[in-house]
Amino acid sequence: MAAFTSHQTHTHFLSKLPITNKPTRTKPIVTRVRMSYQESGPSLAVVGVTGAVGQEFLSVLSDRDFPYRSIKMLASKRSAGKEFSFQDKTYTIEELTENSFDDVDIALFSAGGSISKKYGPIAVDKGTVVVDNSSAFRMVENVPLVIPEVNPEAMSGIKLGTGKGALIANPNCSTIICLMAATPLHRRAKVTRMVVSTYQAASGAGAAAMEELELQTREVLEGKPPTCNIFNQQYAFNLFSHNAPIVSNGYNEEEMKLVKETRKIWNDKDVRVTATCIRVPVMRAHAESVNLQFENPLDEETAKNILSNAPGVVVIDDRASNHFPTPLEVSNKDDVAVGRIRRDVSQDGNYGLDIFVCGDQIRKGAALNAIQIAEMLL
């Protein structure tokens, strides 16, 4: 079993509740000083810096020693003026405005689709390359939808230093986690059909949902009625169909994201994808059951070897001790974990596999993927 890339848990600086799977003592955002400042590096802006993914952007920038000459911390008017420390320097959060992107080379957006739609094009017009974590531009033609380990060629035409801005979309978290595992197998045997069932953590709905899950857990254990502000039903000790709106075909928007984004990322409009997305009371890592049907045969041992050598993937598949990936094991980790690798007995021969995938929704499912995209621009 390969070793994970591990990271320390950090505390959301505007919250009394830690962003973690269990209570911890309060820590600063970054637990060690990193020297990422480089005069020759790009100028950065983080849009939505106070949110769960915005905070994780900073953590990943620090962990990976991403070089920058300056960084703007941008958020809503409500958060403007607040101060916090990052990499041994004090920053003041600025209100996001149309003038925020003057002389900004790369802007990392995670403030919701409406903010991205309004300010993304403004930033691009000023020559900024925008890496957007929302769904605003994912299915827009000519906007690359990128997982660096899967389709880096999609953004090959975008360069820094040309004065020309661009939009790059970060895929949905469940799509990233799924395709990190499915793509190496797809390259070998060509996936013709994929059936995905997701078990999605609170973090996918933001820091407030994580806090509400923690609050509800305490309330239920104390015999109190749970506070249901983020979701309209009890979340603690429960699970329910993903809270995304239901569309005309009976799927919800989250499920259709998996369908449409897979086709775009794989550049294969014919691949058949279906999904069922469920919200489970887990703090920050998604799990997915994935059934794959192939055009060419692929046995489970070969599949295991392929996945063991895939970048950003770790195999946890110990049948003897019944040890397979769990959300807790991948929380605060960079790698996506894959296990339960077995032949689909409902299909003849080696034309189908079942796998179980877990990945940290805030890291590889959002912030890490975005920073990896930014690294490809350097």
Coordinates of N, CA and C in Angstrom, one line a residue, residues 102-306:
D102 N -6.7 44.4 -11.3 CA -5.6 45.2 -11.9 C -4.3 44.5 -11.5
D103 N -3.5 44.2 -12.5 CA -2.2 43.6 -12.3 C -2.2 42.2 -11.6
V104 N -3.3 41.5 -11.7 CA -3.4 40.1 -11.2 C -3.2 39.1 -12.3
D105 N -2.2 38.2 -12.1 CA -1.9 37.2 -13.2 C -2.8 36.0 -13.1
I106 N -3.0 35.5 -11.9 CA -3.9 34.3 -11.7 C -4.9 34.6 -10.6
A107 N -6.1 34.4 -10.8 CA -7.2 34.5 -9.8 C -7.8 33.1 -9.6
L108 N -7.8 32.8 -8.3 CA -8.5 31.5 -7.9 C -9.8 31.9 -7.3
F109 N -10.9 31.4 -8.0 CA -12.3 31.7 -7.6 C -12.9 30.6 -6.9
S110 N -13.5 30.8 -5.7 CA -14.4 29.9 -5.1 C -15.4 30.6 -4.2
A111 N -16.3 31.4 -4.9 CA -17.2 32.2 -4.2 C -18.7 32.0 -4.7
G112 N -18.9 30.9 -5.4 CA -20.2 30.6 -6.0 C -20.3 31.0 -7.4
G113 N -21.3 30.4 -8.1 CA -21.5 30.6 -9.5 C -21.8 32.0 -9.9
S114 N -22.7 32.7 -9.1 CA -23.1 34.0 -9.5 C -22.0 35.0 -9.4
I115 N -21.1 34.9 -8.4 CA -19.9 35.8 -8.3 C -19.0 35.5 -9.5
S116 N -18.8 34.2 -9.8 CA -17.9 33.9 -10.9 C -18.4 34.4 -12.3
K117 N -19.7 34.3 -12.5 CA -20.3 34.8 -13.7 C -20.1 36.3 -13.9
K118 N -20.2 37.0 -12.7 CA -20.1 38.5 -12.8 C -18.7 38.9 -12.9
Y119 N -17.8 38.4 -12.1 CA -16.4 38.9 -12.0 C -15.4 38.1 -12.8
G120 N -15.7 36.9 -13.2 CA -14.7 36.1 -14.0 C -14.4 36.8 -15.3
P121 N -15.4 37.2 -16.1 CA -15.1 37.8 -17.4 C -14.4 39.2 -17.2
I122 N -14.7 39.9 -16.1 CA -14.1 41.2 -15.8 C -12.6 40.9 -15.6
A123 N -12.2 39.9 -14.8 CA -10.8 39.6 -14.6 C -10.1 39.2 -15.9
V124 N -10.8 38.4 -16.7 CA -10.2 37.9 -18.0 C -9.9 39.1 -18.9
D125 N -10.9 40.1 -18.9 CA -10.7 41.3 -19.7 C -9.5 42.1 -19.3
K126 N -9.1 41.9 -18.0 CA -7.9 42.7 -17.5 C -6.6 41.9 -17.7
G127 N -6.7 40.7 -18.4 CA -5.5 39.9 -18.6 C -5.2 38.8 -17.6
T128 N -6.2 38.6 -16.7 CA -6.0 37.6 -15.6 C -6.4 36.2 -16.1
V129 N -5.7 35.2 -15.7 CA -6.1 33.8 -16.0 C -6.9 33.4 -14.7
V130 N -8.2 33.1 -14.9 CA -9.1 32.7 -13.9 C -9.2 31.2 -13.8
V131 N -9.0 30.6 -12.6 CA -9.2 29.2 -12.3 C -10.5 29.2 -11.4
D132 N -11.6 28.7 -12.0 CA -12.9 28.9 -11.3 C -13.4 27.6 -10.8
N133 N -13.7 27.6 -9.5 CA -14.1 26.3 -8.8 C -15.7 26.1 -8.9
S134 N -16.4 27.1 -9.4 CA -17.9 27.0 -9.5 C -18.3 26.2 -10.8
S135 N -19.6 26.0 -10.9 CA -20.1 25.4 -12.1 C -20.4 26.4 -13.2
A136 N -20.1 27.6 -13.0 CA -20.5 28.7 -14.0 C -20.0 28.5 -15.4
F137 N -18.8 28.0 -15.6 CA -18.2 27.9 -16.9 C -17.9 26.5 -17.4
R138 N -18.2 25.5 -16.6 CA -17.7 24.2 -16.9 C -18.1 23.6 -18.2
M139 N -19.4 23.9 -18.6 CA -19.9 23.3 -19.8 C -19.9 24.3 -20.9
V140 N -19.3 25.5 -20.7 CA -19.2 26.5 -21.8 C -18.1 26.0 -22.8
E141 N -18.5 26.1 -24.1 CA -17.6 25.7 -25.1 C -16.4 26.6 -25.1
N142 N -15.2 26.0 -25.4 CA -13.9 26.7 -25.4 C -13.4 27.1 -24.0
V143 N -14.1 26.7 -23.0 CA -13.5 26.9 -21.6 C -13.0 25.5 -21.2
P144 N -11.7 25.3 -21.0 CA -11.2 24.0 -20.7 C -11.7 23.6 -19.3
L145 N -12.1 22.4 -19.1 CA -12.5 21.7 -17.9 C -11.4 20.7 -17.5
V146 N -10.6 21.0 -16.5 CA -9.3 20.3 -16.4 C -9.1 19.6 -15.1
I147 N -8.6 18.4 -15.2 CA -8.0 17.6 -14.1 C -6.6 17.4 -14.6
P148 N -5.6 18.0 -14.0 CA -4.2 17.9 -14.5 C -3.7 16.5 -14.8
E149 N -4.0 15.5 -14.0 CA -3.6 14.1 -14.2 C -4.4 13.5 -15.4
V150 N -5.5 14.1 -15.8 CA -6.4 13.4 -16.7 C -6.3 14.1 -18.1
N151 N -6.5 15.4 -18.2 CA -6.5 16.0 -19.5 C -5.8 17.4 -19.5
P152 N -4.5 17.4 -19.2 CA -3.7 18.7 -19.1 C -3.7 19.4 -20.5
E153 N -3.8 18.6 -21.6 CA -3.7 19.1 -22.9 C -4.9 20.1 -23.2
A154 N -5.9 20.0 -22.4 CA -7.1 20.9 -22.7 C -6.8 22.4 -22.5
M155 N -5.7 22.7 -21.7 CA -5.4 24.1 -21.4 C -4.0 24.5 -22.0
S156 N -3.6 23.7 -23.0 CA -2.3 23.9 -23.6 C -2.1 25.3 -24.3
G157 N -3.2 25.9 -24.7 CA -3.1 27.1 -25.4 C -3.1 28.4 -24.5
I158 N -3.2 28.1 -23.2 CA -3.2 29.2 -22.2 C -1.9 29.4 -21.6
K159 N -1.4 30.7 -21.6 CA 0.0 31.0 -21.1 C -0.1 32.3 -20.3
L160 N 0.8 32.3 -19.3 CA 1.0 33.6 -18.5 C 1.9 34.5 -19.2
G161 N 1.8 35.8 -18.9 CA 2.8 36.7 -19.5 C 2.5 37.2 -20.9
T162 N 1.3 36.8 -21.4 CA 1.0 37.2 -22.8 C 0.1 38.4 -22.7
G163 N -0.4 38.8 -21.5 CA -1.4 39.9 -21.4 C -2.8 39.4 -21.8
K164 N -2.9 38.2 -22.2 CA -4.3 37.7 -22.6 C -4.9 36.8 -21.4
G165 N -6.0 37.2 -21.0 CA -6.7 36.5 -19.9 C -7.4 35.3 -20.4
A166 N -7.8 34.4 -19.5 CA -8.5 33.2 -19.9 C -9.3 32.6 -18.7
L167 N -10.3 31.8 -19.1 CA -11.0 31.1 -18.0 C -10.6 29.6 -18.1
I168 N -10.4 29.0 -16.9 CA -10.2 27.5 -16.8 C -11.2 27.1 -15.7
A169 N -11.9 26.1 -16.0 CA -12.9 25.6 -15.0 C -12.4 24.4 -14.3
N170 N -12.6 24.4 -13.0 CA -12.3 23.2 -12.1 C -13.5 22.3 -12.1
P171 N -13.4 21.0 -12.4 CA -14.6 20.2 -12.4 C -15.3 20.1 -11.1
N172 N -16.5 19.5 -11.0 CA -17.2 19.2 -9.8 C -16.3 18.2 -9.0
C173 N -16.4 18.4 -7.7 CA -15.6 17.5 -6.8 C -15.9 16.0 -7.0
S174 N -17.1 15.6 -7.2 CA -17.4 14.2 -7.4 C -16.9 13.7 -8.7
T175 N -16.8 14.6 -9.7 CA -16.3 14.2 -11.0 C -14.8 14.0 -10.9
I176 N -14.1 14.9 -10.2 CA -12.6 14.8 -10.1 C -12.3 13.5 -9.4
I177 N -12.9 13.2 -8.3 CA -12.6 12.1 -7.5 C -12.8 10.8 -8.3
C178 N -14.0 10.8 -9.0 CA -14.3 9.6 -9.8 C -13.3 9.4 -10.9
L179 N -13.0 10.4 -11.7 CA -12.2 10.3 -12.9 C -10.7 10.1 -12.6
M180 N -10.3 10.5 -11.4 CA -8.9 10.2 -11.0 C -8.7 8.7 -11.0
A181 N -9.7 7.9 -10.6 CA -9.6 6.5 -10.6 C -10.0 5.8 -11.9
A182 N -11.0 6.4 -12.5 CA -11.6 5.7 -13.7 C -10.7 6.0 -15.0
T183 N -10.1 7.1 -15.0 CA -9.3 7.5 -16.3 C -8.2 6.5 -16.6
P184 N -7.3 6.1 -15.7 CA -6.3 5.2 -16.0 C -6.8 3.9 -16.6
L185 N -7.9 3.4 -16.1 CA -8.6 2.2 -16.6 C -9.2 2.5 -18.0
H186 N -9.8 3.6 -18.1 CA -10.4 4.0 -19.4 C -9.3 4.1 -20.5
R187 N -8.1 4.6 -20.2 CA -7.0 4.7 -21.2 C -6.6 3.3 -21.6
R188 N -6.7 2.3 -20.7 CA -6.3 0.9 -21.1 C -7.4 0.2 -21.9
A189 N -8.6 0.3 -21.4 CA -9.7 -0.6 -21.9 C -10.9 0.1 -22.5
K190 N -10.9 1.4 -22.4 CA -12.0 2.2 -23.0 C -13.3 1.9 -22.3
V191 N -13.7 2.8 -21.4 CA -15.0 2.7 -20.7 C -16.1 3.1 -21.7
T192 N -17.1 2.2 -21.7 CA -18.3 2.4 -22.6 C -19.5 2.9 -21.7
R193 N -19.5 2.4 -20.5 CA -20.6 2.8 -19.6 C -20.1 2.8 -18.1
M194 N -20.5 3.9 -17.4 CA -20.1 4.0 -16.0 C -21.3 4.3 -15.1
V195 N -21.4 3.6 -14.0 CA -22.5 3.8 -13.1 C -21.9 4.2 -11.8
V196 N -22.3 5.4 -11.3 CA -21.6 6.0 -10.1 C -22.7 6.2 -9.0
S197 N -22.4 5.8 -7.8 CA -23.2 6.1 -6.6 C -22.2 6.9 -5.7
T198 N -22.6 8.1 -5.3 CA -21.8 8.9 -4.4 C -22.3 9.0 -3.0
Y199 N -21.4 9.2 -2.1 CA -21.7 9.3 -0.7 C -20.9 10.6 -0.3
Q200 N -21.6 11.7 -0.3 CA -20.9 13.0 -0.3 C -21.0 13.7 1.0
A201 N -19.8 14.3 1.4 CA -19.6 14.9 2.7 C -20.2 16.3 2.8
A202 N -20.3 16.8 4.0 CA -20.8 18.1 4.3 C -20.0 19.2 3.7
S203 N -18.7 19.0 3.5 CA -17.8 20.1 3.0 C -18.3 20.5 1.6
G204 N -18.9 19.6 0.9 CA -19.4 20.0 -0.5 C -20.4 21.1 -0.5
A205 N -21.1 21.3 0.7 CA -22.0 22.4 0.8 C -21.5 23.6 1.6
G206 N -20.1 23.5 1.9 CA -19.5 24.7 2.4 C -19.2 24.6 3.9
A207 N -18.5 25.6 4.4 CA -18.1 25.6 5.9 C -19.3 25.6 6.8
A208 N -20.4 26.3 6.4 CA -21.6 26.4 7.2 C -22.2 25.1 7.4
A209 N -22.2 24.2 6.4 CA -22.8 22.9 6.4 C -22.0 22.0 7.4
M210 N -20.7 22.2 7.3 CA -19.8 21.4 8.2 C -20.1 21.8 9.7
E211 N -20.2 23.1 9.9 CA -20.5 23.5 11.3 C -21.9 23.0 11.7
E212 N -22.9 23.0 10.8 CA -24.2 22.6 11.2 C -24.2 21.1 11.5
L213 N -23.4 20.3 10.8 CA -23.4 18.8 11.0 C -22.8 18.6 12.4
E214 N -21.8 19.4 12.8 CA -21.2 19.2 14.1 C -22.2 19.7 15.2
L215 N -22.9 20.8 14.9 CA -23.9 21.3 15.9 C -25.0 20.3 16.0
Q216 N -25.5 19.8 14.9 CA -26.6 18.8 15.0 C -26.3 17.5 15.7
T217 N -25.0 17.1 15.5 CA -24.6 15.9 16.2 C -24.6 16.1 17.7
R218 N -24.2 17.2 18.2 CA -24.2 17.5 19.6 C -25.7 17.6 20.1
E219 N -26.5 18.3 19.3 CA -27.9 18.5 19.7 C -28.7 17.1 19.8
V220 N -28.5 16.3 18.8 CA -29.2 15.0 18.8 C -28.7 14.1 20.0
L221 N -27.4 14.1 20.2 CA -26.9 13.3 21.4 C -27.4 13.9 22.7
E222 N -27.7 15.2 22.8 CA -28.2 15.8 24.0 C -29.8 15.7 24.0
G223 N -30.4 15.1 23.0 CA -31.8 15.0 23.0 C -32.6 16.2 22.6
K224 N -31.9 17.2 22.0 CA -32.5 18.4 21.5 C -32.9 18.3 20.0
P225 N -33.9 19.1 19.6 CA -34.2 19.1 18.2 C -33.1 19.7 17.4
P226 N -32.7 19.1 16.2 CA -31.5 19.6 15.5 C -31.8 20.9 14.8
T227 N -30.8 21.8 14.7 CA -30.9 23.0 13.9 C -30.7 22.7 12.4
C228 N -31.7 23.1 11.6 CA -31.7 22.7 10.2 C -31.8 24.0 9.4
N229 N -30.7 24.7 9.3 CA -30.6 26.0 8.5 C -30.1 25.7 7.1
I230 N -29.1 24.9 7.0 CA -28.5 24.7 5.7 C -29.3 23.7 4.9
F231 N -29.6 22.5 5.5 CA -30.5 21.5 4.8 C -31.8 21.6 5.6
N232 N -32.9 21.2 4.8 CA -34.2 21.3 5.4 C -34.6 20.0 6.2
Q233 N -33.6 19.2 6.6 CA -33.9 18.0 7.3 C -32.7 17.7 8.2
Q234 N -32.9 16.7 9.1 CA -31.8 16.3 10.0 C -30.7 15.6 9.1
Y235 N -29.5 16.1 9.4 CA -28.3 15.5 8.7 C -27.5 14.6 9.5
A236 N -27.4 14.9 10.8 CA -26.7 14.0 11.7 C -27.4 12.7 11.9
F237 N -26.6 11.6 11.8 CA -27.2 10.2 11.9 C -28.2 9.9 10.9
N238 N -28.1 10.5 9.7 CA -29.0 10.4 8.6 C -28.3 10.5 7.3
L239 N -29.0 10.1 6.2 CA -28.5 10.5 4.9 C -29.7 10.7 4.0
F240 N -29.4 11.4 2.9 CA -30.6 11.8 2.0 C -30.0 12.1 0.6
S241 N -31.0 12.0 -0.3 CA -30.6 12.4 -1.7 C -30.0 13.8 -1.8
H242 N -28.9 13.9 -2.5 CA -28.2 15.2 -2.6 C -29.2 16.3 -2.8
N243 N -28.8 17.4 -2.1 CA -29.7 18.6 -2.0 C -29.8 19.4 -3.3
A244 N -29.1 19.1 -4.3 CA -29.1 19.8 -5.6 C -30.5 19.7 -6.2
P245 N -31.0 20.8 -6.9 CA -32.3 20.7 -7.5 C -32.5 19.6 -8.5
I246 N -33.7 19.1 -8.5 CA -34.1 18.0 -9.4 C -34.4 18.6 -10.8
V247 N -33.9 18.0 -11.8 CA -34.2 18.6 -13.2 C -35.3 17.7 -13.9
S248 N -35.6 18.1 -15.1 CA -36.8 17.5 -15.7 C -36.8 16.0 -15.9
N249 N -35.5 15.4 -16.1 CA -35.4 14.0 -16.3 C -35.4 13.2 -15.0
G250 N -35.6 13.8 -13.9 CA -35.6 13.1 -12.6 C -34.3 13.0 -11.9
Y251 N -33.2 13.3 -12.6 CA -31.9 13.4 -12.0 C -31.8 14.7 -11.2
N252 N -30.8 14.8 -10.3 CA -30.6 16.1 -9.7 C -29.3 16.7 -10.4
E253 N -29.1 18.0 -10.2 CA -28.0 18.7 -10.9 C -26.7 18.1 -10.7
E254 N -26.4 17.7 -9.4 CA -25.2 17.0 -9.1 C -24.9 15.8 -10.0
E255 N -25.9 15.0 -10.1 CA -25.8 13.8 -10.9 C -25.6 14.1 -12.4
M256 N -26.2 15.1 -12.9 CA -26.0 15.5 -14.3 C -24.6 16.1 -14.5
K257 N -24.1 16.8 -13.5 CA -22.7 17.3 -13.6 C -21.7 16.1 -13.9
L258 N -21.9 15.0 -13.2 CA -21.0 13.9 -13.4 C -21.2 13.4 -14.8
V259 N -22.4 13.3 -15.3 CA -22.7 12.8 -16.7 C -22.0 13.7 -17.7
K260 N -22.3 15.0 -17.7 CA -21.9 16.0 -18.7 C -20.4 16.2 -18.6
E261 N -19.8 16.4 -17.4 CA -18.4 16.7 -17.2 C -17.5 15.6 -17.6
T262 N -17.9 14.3 -17.3 CA -17.2 13.2 -17.8 C -17.0 13.2 -19.3
R263 N -18.1 13.4 -20.0 CA -18.0 13.4 -21.4 C -17.1 14.5 -22.0
K264 N -17.2 15.7 -21.3 CA -16.3 16.8 -21.8 C -14.8 16.5 -21.5
I265 N -14.5 16.1 -20.3 CA -13.1 15.8 -19.9 C -12.5 14.7 -20.7
W266 N -13.3 13.7 -20.9 CA -12.8 12.5 -21.7 C -12.9 12.8 -23.2
N267 N -13.5 13.9 -23.6 CA -13.7 14.2 -25.0 C -14.4 13.0 -25.7
D268 N -15.5 12.5 -25.1 CA -16.2 11.4 -25.6 C -17.7 11.5 -25.3
K269 N -18.4 12.0 -26.4 CA -19.8 12.3 -26.2 C -20.6 11.0 -26.2
D270 N -20.0 9.9 -26.5 CA -20.8 8.6 -26.6 C -20.7 7.8 -25.3
V271 N -19.8 8.1 -24.4 CA -19.7 7.3 -23.1 C -21.0 7.5 -22.3
R272 N -21.5 6.4 -21.9 CA -22.8 6.4 -21.1 C -22.5 6.4 -19.6
V273 N -23.0 7.4 -19.0 CA -22.8 7.7 -17.6 C -24.1 7.9 -16.9
T274 N -24.3 7.2 -15.7 CA -25.5 7.5 -14.9 C -25.0 7.6 -13.4
A275 N -25.7 8.4 -12.6 CA -25.2 8.6 -11.3 C -26.4 8.8 -10.3
T276 N -26.1 8.4 -9.1 CA -27.0 8.7 -7.9 C -26.2 9.3 -6.9
C277 N -26.5 10.5 -6.5 CA -25.7 11.3 -5.5 C -26.4 11.4 -4.2
I278 N -25.8 11.0 -3.1 CA -26.3 11.0 -1.7 C -25.5 11.8 -0.8
R279 N -26.1 12.6 0.1 CA -25.4 13.3 1.1 C -25.3 12.5 2.3
V280 N -24.1 12.3 2.9 CA -24.0 11.5 4.1 C -23.3 12.3 5.2
P281 N -23.5 11.9 6.5 CA -23.0 12.8 7.6 C -21.5 12.5 7.8
V282 N -20.7 12.9 6.9 CA -19.2 12.8 6.9 C -18.7 14.2 6.7
M283 N -17.6 14.6 7.4 CA -17.2 16.0 7.4 C -16.6 16.5 6.1
R284 N -15.6 15.8 5.5 CA -14.9 16.5 4.4 C -14.4 15.6 3.2
A285 N -14.7 14.3 3.2 CA -14.3 13.5 2.1 C -15.4 12.7 1.5
H286 N -15.5 12.7 0.2 CA -16.5 12.0 -0.5 C -16.1 10.5 -0.8
A287 N -17.0 9.6 -0.9 CA -16.8 8.3 -1.3 C -17.7 8.0 -2.5
E288 N -17.3 7.1 -3.4 CA -18.0 6.8 -4.6 C -17.9 5.3 -5.0
S289 N -19.0 4.7 -5.2 CA -19.0 3.3 -5.8 C -19.1 3.5 -7.3
V290 N -18.2 2.9 -8.0 CA -18.1 3.1 -9.5 C -18.1 1.7 -10.2
N291 N -19.1 1.5 -11.0 CA -19.1 0.3 -11.9 C -18.7 0.7 -13.3
L292 N -17.8 0.0 -13.9 CA -17.2 0.3 -15.2 C -17.4 -0.8 -16.2
Q293 N -17.9 -0.5 -17.3 CA -18.1 -1.5 -18.4 C -17.1 -1.1 -19.5
F294 N -16.3 -2.1 -20.1 CA -15.2 -1.8 -21.0 C -15.5 -2.3 -22.4
E295 N -14.9 -1.6 -23.4 CA -14.9 -2.1 -24.7 C -13.9 -3.3 -24.9
N296 N -12.8 -3.2 -24.2 CA -11.7 -4.2 -24.3 C -11.6 -4.9 -22.9
P297 N -11.2 -6.1 -22.8 CA -11.1 -6.8 -21.5 C -10.0 -6.3 -20.6
L298 N -10.3 -6.3 -19.3 CA -9.4 -5.8 -18.3 C -9.6 -6.6 -17.0
D299 N -8.6 -7.4 -16.6 CA -8.8 -8.2 -15.4 C -8.4 -7.4 -14.2
E300 N -8.9 -7.8 -13.0 CA -8.7 -7.0 -11.8 C -7.3 -6.9 -11.4
E301 N -6.4 -7.8 -11.6 CA -5.0 -7.7 -11.2 C -4.3 -6.6 -12.1
T302 N -4.6 -6.7 -13.4 CA -4.0 -5.6 -14.2 C -4.6 -4.2 -13.8
A303 N -5.9 -4.2 -13.5 CA -6.5 -2.9 -13.1 C -5.8 -2.4 -11.8
K304 N -5.5 -3.3 -10.9 CA -4.9 -2.9 -9.6 C -3.5 -2.4 -9.9
N305 N -2.7 -3.0 -10.8 CA -1.4 -2.5 -11.1 C -1.4 -1.2 -11.8
I306 N -2.4 -1.0 -12.7 CA -2.5 0.3 -13.4 C -2.8 1.4 -12.4

